[in-house]
mmCIF file of C-alpha atoms and ligand atoms in Angstrom:
data_model
loop_
_atom_site.group_PDB
_atom_site.id
_atom_site.type_symbol
_atom_site.label_atom_id
_atom_site.label_comp_id
_atom_site.label_asym_id
_atom_site.label_seq_id
_atom_site.Cartn_x
_atom_site.Cartn_y
_atom_site.Cartn_z
ATOM 1 C CA UNK A 1 11.060 -7.203 -27.527
ATOM 2 C CA UNK A 2 7.066 -6.154 -27.077
ATOM 3 C CA UNK A 3 4.986 -7.450 -29.372
ATOM 4 C CA UNK A 4 1.944 -5.332 -29.493
ATOM 5 C CA UNK A 5 -1.795 -7.937 -29.971
ATOM 6 C CA UNK A 6 -4.174 -6.496 -32.255
ATOM 7 C CA UNK A 7 -7.091 -9.858 -32.973
ATOM 8 C CA UNK A 8 -4.549 -12.875 -31.423
ATOM 9 C CA UNK A 9 -5.297 -12.292 -27.444
ATOM 10 C CA UNK A 10 -7.196 -15.729 -26.872
ATOM 11 C CA UNK A 11 -4.125 -17.670 -29.037
ATOM 12 C CA UNK A 12 -2.414 -16.964 -25.595
ATOM 13 C CA UNK A 13 -1.064 -20.983 -25.550
ATOM 14 C CA UNK A 14 -0.267 -22.447 -21.512
ATOM 15 C CA UNK A 15 2.683 -25.229 -22.076
ATOM 16 C CA UNK A 16 1.847 -27.401 -19.413
ATOM 17 C CA UNK A 17 4.727 -28.964 -17.908
ATOM 18 C CA UNK A 18 3.658 -31.816 -19.031
ATOM 19 C CA UNK A 19 4.162 -30.913 -22.483
ATOM 20 C CA UNK A 20 0.534 -30.564 -23.431
ATOM 21 C CA UNK A 21 -0.812 -27.372 -25.245
ATOM 22 C CA UNK A 22 -3.998 -25.881 -23.482
ATOM 23 C CA UNK A 23 -6.347 -23.334 -24.398
ATOM 24 C CA UNK A 24 -6.359 -20.978 -21.284
ATOM 25 C CA UNK A 25 -9.819 -22.002 -20.056
ATOM 26 C CA UNK A 26 -11.737 -19.946 -17.176
ATOM 27 C CA UNK A 27 -9.731 -16.868 -15.685
ATOM 28 C CA UNK A 28 -11.154 -17.064 -12.225
ATOM 29 C CA UNK A 29 -10.019 -14.369 -9.894
ATOM 30 C CA UNK A 30 -9.661 -13.714 -6.382
ATOM 31 C CA UNK A 31 -9.977 -10.309 -4.385
ATOM 32 C CA UNK A 32 -9.505 -9.130 -1.514
ATOM 33 C CA UNK A 33 -7.124 -11.503 -0.529
ATOM 34 C CA UNK A 34 -4.548 -9.631 1.285
ATOM 35 C CA UNK A 35 -5.823 -7.665 4.120
ATOM 36 C CA UNK A 36 -2.931 -4.641 3.827
ATOM 37 C CA UNK A 37 -4.816 -4.427 0.104
ATOM 38 C CA UNK A 38 -8.439 -4.687 2.155
ATOM 39 C CA UNK A 39 -7.155 -1.640 4.058
ATOM 40 C CA UNK A 40 -5.533 -0.119 1.387
ATOM 41 C CA UNK A 41 -8.511 0.195 -0.696
ATOM 42 C CA UNK A 42 -12.226 0.383 1.850
ATOM 43 C CA UNK A 43 -13.062 2.094 4.727
ATOM 44 C CA UNK A 44 -14.920 -0.722 6.056
ATOM 45 C CA UNK A 45 -11.415 -3.274 6.258
ATOM 46 C CA UNK A 46 -13.564 -6.138 7.101
ATOM 47 C CA UNK A 47 -11.969 -9.183 5.906
ATOM 48 C CA UNK A 48 -13.558 -11.737 3.608
ATOM 49 C CA UNK A 49 -14.791 -15.210 5.207
ATOM 50 C CA UNK A 50 -15.080 -15.916 1.543
ATOM 51 C CA UNK A 51 -12.891 -16.236 -1.247
ATOM 52 C CA UNK A 52 -14.583 -12.670 -3.871
ATOM 53 C CA UNK A 53 -14.374 -14.484 -6.938
ATOM 54 C CA UNK A 54 -15.344 -12.444 -9.840
ATOM 55 C CA UNK A 55 -13.716 -13.688 -14.118
ATOM 56 C CA UNK A 56 -11.787 -12.413 -16.516
ATOM 57 C CA UNK A 57 -12.298 -12.711 -20.215
ATOM 58 C CA UNK A 58 -9.757 -15.378 -21.849
ATOM 59 C CA UNK A 59 -9.265 -12.595 -24.089
ATOM 60 C CA UNK A 60 -7.605 -10.215 -21.386
ATOM 61 C CA UNK A 61 -4.323 -12.840 -21.546
ATOM 62 C CA UNK A 62 -1.221 -11.314 -23.271
ATOM 63 C CA UNK A 63 2.107 -13.150 -22.454
ATOM 64 C CA UNK A 64 5.167 -11.355 -21.385
ATOM 65 C CA UNK A 65 7.061 -9.104 -23.530
ATOM 66 C CA UNK A 66 3.373 -8.380 -24.861
ATOM 67 C CA UNK A 67 1.997 -4.554 -24.552
ATOM 68 C CA UNK A 68 -0.477 -3.447 -21.610
ATOM 69 C CA UNK A 69 -3.246 -0.993 -24.085
ATOM 70 C CA UNK A 70 -4.981 0.891 -21.418
ATOM 71 C CA UNK A 71 -8.299 1.625 -23.379
ATOM 72 C CA UNK A 72 -9.861 5.404 -24.158
ATOM 73 C CA UNK A 73 -12.897 4.229 -21.439
ATOM 74 C CA UNK A 74 -10.578 4.607 -18.019
ATOM 75 C CA UNK A 75 -8.571 7.239 -16.217
ATOM 76 C CA UNK A 76 -7.451 4.732 -13.767
ATOM 77 C CA UNK A 77 -6.241 1.566 -13.990
ATOM 78 C CA UNK A 78 -4.473 -0.091 -11.832
ATOM 79 C CA UNK A 79 -1.391 -2.418 -11.718
ATOM 80 C CA UNK A 80 -2.485 -5.300 -9.291
ATOM 81 C CA UNK A 81 0.316 -7.734 -9.039
ATOM 82 C CA UNK A 82 -0.356 -11.672 -8.399
ATOM 83 C CA UNK A 83 1.023 -15.153 -8.243
ATOM 84 C CA UNK A 84 -1.034 -17.385 -11.172
ATOM 85 C CA UNK A 85 -2.450 -20.832 -10.499
ATOM 86 C CA UNK A 86 -2.514 -23.068 -13.936
ATOM 87 C CA UNK A 87 -5.075 -26.071 -13.534
ATOM 88 C CA UNK A 88 -3.683 -29.490 -14.699
ATOM 89 C CA UNK A 89 -5.491 -31.941 -14.003
ATOM 90 C CA UNK A 90 -9.381 -31.172 -13.346
ATOM 91 C CA UNK A 91 -12.035 -31.828 -10.982
ATOM 92 C CA UNK A 92 -14.847 -31.258 -8.712
ATOM 93 C CA UNK A 93 -15.340 -30.927 -5.499
ATOM 94 C CA UNK A 94 -11.818 -31.746 -5.276
ATOM 95 C CA UNK A 95 -10.523 -31.893 -1.627
ATOM 96 C CA UNK A 96 -7.906 -29.251 0.232
ATOM 97 C CA UNK A 97 -5.918 -32.169 0.698
ATOM 98 C CA UNK A 98 -5.573 -32.952 -2.371
ATOM 99 C CA UNK A 99 -5.834 -29.894 -3.786
ATOM 100 C CA UNK A 100 -2.222 -28.770 -4.615
ATOM 101 C CA UNK A 101 -2.194 -32.345 -7.291
ATOM 102 C CA UNK A 102 -4.178 -30.404 -9.400
ATOM 103 C CA UNK A 103 -2.491 -27.834 -9.575
ATOM 104 C CA UNK A 104 0.171 -27.624 -12.766
ATOM 105 C CA UNK A 105 2.294 -24.452 -12.987
ATOM 106 C CA UNK A 106 2.627 -21.177 -11.090
ATOM 107 C CA UNK A 107 3.513 -17.966 -12.494
ATOM 108 C CA UNK A 108 3.138 -14.465 -12.101
ATOM 109 C CA UNK A 109 0.324 -12.599 -13.320
ATOM 110 C CA UNK A 110 -0.825 -8.723 -13.719
ATOM 111 C CA UNK A 111 -4.798 -8.208 -13.299
ATOM 112 C CA UNK A 112 -5.345 -4.956 -14.271
ATOM 113 C CA UNK A 113 -8.017 -3.184 -13.299
ATOM 114 C CA UNK A 114 -10.401 0.222 -14.411
ATOM 115 C CA UNK A 115 -10.071 1.728 -11.177
ATOM 116 C CA UNK A 116 -12.900 4.512 -11.728
ATOM 117 C CA UNK A 117 -15.358 2.308 -13.563
ATOM 118 C CA UNK A 118 -14.996 -0.342 -10.656
ATOM 119 C CA UNK A 119 -15.553 2.178 -8.309
ATOM 120 C CA UNK A 120 -18.762 2.786 -10.597
ATOM 121 C CA UNK A 121 -19.465 -0.789 -10.777
ATOM 122 C CA UNK A 122 -19.563 -0.870 -6.930
ATOM 123 C CA UNK A 123 -21.242 2.416 -6.163
ATOM 124 C CA UNK A 124 -24.276 1.335 -8.707
ATOM 125 C CA UNK A 125 -23.449 -2.356 -7.003
ATOM 126 C CA UNK A 126 -23.164 -3.691 -11.077
ATOM 127 C CA UNK A 127 -20.345 -6.452 -11.659
ATOM 128 C CA UNK A 128 -17.328 -5.726 -11.634
ATOM 129 C CA UNK A 129 -17.362 -7.070 -15.747
ATOM 130 C CA UNK A 130 -15.943 -4.396 -17.687
ATOM 131 C CA UNK A 131 -13.357 -2.562 -15.331
ATOM 132 C CA UNK A 132 -11.116 -6.192 -15.178
ATOM 133 C CA UNK A 133 -12.270 -7.571 -18.305
ATOM 134 C CA UNK A 134 -10.471 -5.395 -21.477
ATOM 135 C CA UNK A 135 -8.021 -6.910 -23.625
ATOM 136 C CA UNK A 136 -4.533 -6.710 -22.174
ATOM 137 C CA UNK A 137 -5.997 -6.595 -18.579
ATOM 138 C CA UNK A 138 -4.202 -10.424 -17.819
ATOM 139 C CA UNK A 139 -0.699 -10.150 -18.239
ATOM 140 C CA UNK A 140 0.688 -14.312 -17.514
ATOM 141 C CA UNK A 141 4.387 -14.975 -16.989
ATOM 142 C CA UNK A 142 6.059 -18.466 -18.606
ATOM 143 C CA UNK A 143 4.412 -20.969 -16.160
ATOM 144 C CA UNK A 144 7.047 -23.014 -13.911
ATOM 145 C CA UNK A 145 6.192 -25.954 -13.176
ATOM 146 C CA UNK A 146 4.900 -27.041 -9.915
ATOM 147 C CA UNK A 147 7.236 -29.493 -8.841
ATOM 148 C CA UNK A 148 9.693 -26.728 -8.059
ATOM 149 C CA UNK A 149 7.115 -24.792 -5.688
ATOM 150 C CA UNK A 150 7.402 -27.228 -2.682
ATOM 151 C CA UNK A 151 5.035 -23.922 -1.488
ATOM 152 C CA UNK A 152 3.569 -21.806 -2.989
ATOM 153 C CA UNK A 153 2.302 -19.782 0.655
ATOM 154 C CA UNK A 154 6.451 -19.428 1.075
ATOM 155 C CA UNK A 155 6.955 -16.768 -2.226
ATOM 156 C CA UNK A 156 7.959 -13.555 -2.236
ATOM 157 C CA UNK A 157 6.690 -11.224 -5.188
ATOM 158 C CA UNK A 158 7.556 -7.781 -6.136
ATOM 159 C CA UNK A 159 6.782 -5.367 -9.681
ATOM 160 C CA UNK A 160 8.431 -2.330 -10.432
ATOM 161 C CA UNK A 161 7.230 -0.007 -12.564
ATOM 162 C CA UNK A 162 9.834 2.151 -14.352
ATOM 163 C CA UNK A 163 12.593 0.095 -12.167
ATOM 164 C CA UNK A 164 10.745 1.250 -9.114
ATOM 165 C CA UNK A 165 9.285 -1.027 -7.194
ATOM 166 C CA UNK A 166 5.802 -0.569 -6.470
ATOM 167 C CA UNK A 167 4.811 -4.077 -4.766
ATOM 168 C CA UNK A 168 6.054 -6.616 -2.467
ATOM 169 C CA UNK A 169 3.980 -9.183 -0.977
ATOM 170 C CA UNK A 170 4.755 -13.240 0.418
ATOM 171 C CA UNK A 171 2.217 -14.832 0.010
ATOM 172 C CA UNK A 172 2.066 -16.562 3.250
ATOM 173 C CA UNK A 173 0.335 -13.490 3.830
ATOM 174 C CA UNK A 174 -3.222 -14.809 1.464
ATOM 175 C CA UNK A 175 -6.253 -14.997 3.487
ATOM 176 C CA UNK A 176 -6.763 -17.657 0.946
ATOM 177 C CA UNK A 177 -4.515 -20.433 0.557
ATOM 178 C CA UNK A 178 -3.550 -21.881 -3.078
ATOM 179 C CA UNK A 179 -5.012 -25.369 -1.494
ATOM 180 C CA UNK A 180 -8.415 -23.847 -0.024
ATOM 181 C CA UNK A 181 -8.905 -21.492 -3.072
ATOM 182 C CA UNK A 182 -8.363 -24.703 -5.662
ATOM 183 C CA UNK A 183 -11.086 -26.534 -3.621
ATOM 184 C CA UNK A 184 -13.708 -23.947 -2.580
ATOM 185 C CA UNK A 185 -13.905 -22.926 -6.543
ATOM 186 C CA UNK A 186 -13.725 -26.408 -7.506
ATOM 187 C CA UNK A 187 -16.704 -27.093 -5.738
ATOM 188 C CA UNK A 188 -18.708 -24.634 -7.977
ATOM 189 C CA UNK A 189 -17.088 -24.612 -10.973
ATOM 190 C CA UNK A 190 -15.341 -27.405 -11.952
ATOM 191 C CA UNK A 191 -11.928 -27.618 -13.061
ATOM 192 C CA UNK A 192 -10.259 -28.342 -16.527
ATOM 193 C CA UNK A 193 -6.481 -28.268 -17.539
ATOM 194 C CA UNK A 194 -5.768 -24.505 -18.596
ATOM 195 C CA UNK A 195 -7.954 -22.666 -15.958
ATOM 196 C CA UNK A 196 -6.144 -20.136 -14.210
ATOM 197 C CA UNK A 197 -6.738 -18.460 -10.873
ATOM 198 C CA UNK A 198 -5.337 -15.045 -10.188
ATOM 199 C CA UNK A 199 -4.554 -15.498 -6.320
ATOM 200 C CA UNK A 200 -5.055 -11.561 -4.960
ATOM 201 C CA UNK A 201 -2.994 -8.863 -4.461
ATOM 202 C CA UNK A 202 -0.925 -7.596 -2.270
ATOM 203 C CA UNK A 203 -0.519 -4.119 -0.936
ATOM 204 C CA UNK A 204 1.066 -0.931 -3.616
ATOM 205 C CA UNK A 205 -2.007 -1.051 -5.958
ATOM 206 C CA UNK A 206 -1.913 1.921 -8.128
ATOM 207 C CA UNK A 207 -1.885 3.649 -10.840
ATOM 208 C CA UNK A 208 -0.146 2.733 -14.969
ATOM 209 C CA UNK A 209 0.686 5.170 -17.441
ATOM 210 C CA UNK A 210 1.258 5.373 -21.426
ATOM 211 C CA UNK A 211 4.967 4.139 -21.703
ATOM 212 C CA UNK A 212 5.262 2.869 -18.384
ATOM 213 C CA UNK A 213 7.252 -0.266 -17.884
ATOM 214 C CA UNK A 214 5.917 -3.344 -15.578
ATOM 215 C CA UNK A 215 8.231 -5.644 -13.969
ATOM 216 C CA UNK A 216 7.016 -8.684 -12.215
ATOM 217 C CA UNK A 217 9.343 -10.760 -10.216
ATOM 218 C CA UNK A 218 9.218 -14.305 -7.708
ATOM 219 C CA UNK A 219 10.903 -16.490 -5.614
ATOM 220 C CA UNK A 220 11.376 -19.492 -8.127
ATOM 221 C CA UNK A 221 9.041 -17.787 -10.584
ATOM 222 C CA UNK A 222 9.792 -16.697 -14.401
ATOM 223 C CA UNK A 223 9.921 -12.595 -14.853
ATOM 224 C CA UNK A 224 6.755 -10.952 -16.282
ATOM 225 C CA UNK A 225 7.773 -8.006 -18.340
ATOM 226 C CA UNK A 226 5.084 -6.273 -20.474
ATOM 227 C CA UNK A 227 5.029 -2.592 -21.214
ATOM 228 C CA UNK A 228 2.030 -0.041 -21.391
ATOM 229 C CA UNK A 229 0.594 2.223 -24.075
ATOM 230 C CA UNK A 230 -2.114 4.158 -24.363
ATOM 231 C CA UNK A 231 -5.473 3.104 -26.850
ATOM 232 C CA UNK A 232 -4.944 5.102 -29.839
ATOM 233 C CA UNK A 233 -8.266 6.597 -30.845
HETATM 234 MG MG1 MG B 1 -6.604 -8.496 -8.492
#
């Protein structure tokens, strides 16, 4: 069932509902987008007034059925369950009222995070790229056409680790909803077909370990299943 990827991370194809096969583009990620997660992470839990944005490389992608590799550089990798938006028609300065017309599909994703390296980066006032960007750190489930999701803010998403529920969230709790994120991001980055937006995680993040099995499910979304192995050094 599981496939371990060696050198082909960047070739995870995105078959869009239109039938186009897109190469994954930018992976835009939103931090601190659920209040309860902000509070579990920080003593000072001020909610953001603008989206917190970072990026991952496309080499972090693996499909459902793939294997997450825990890198030797980290002793604490956390799961973050997220709703992922897949851009269809690109654009720049997309108004919020038109934003959902640019979404081709939705999927479940995991924004895997080397929490120890992220904490060090925060302390050093450095970027999060390494903590967020290792190979296999962006599992992505199969796509559900946007036409089948009438309201992306009305979904329930859930993550089980080894069969036990660790995260359970409602997209209604997002601080910045999908339409606002697409509009905001398009004011900075030209959005292109195949770009992905990981929209932030609800509370309940926690560590993953060698041998774990992660299973994400969500309303109307296709399940995402990956296993976890430690990097062999
Ligand atoms: Mg995240």
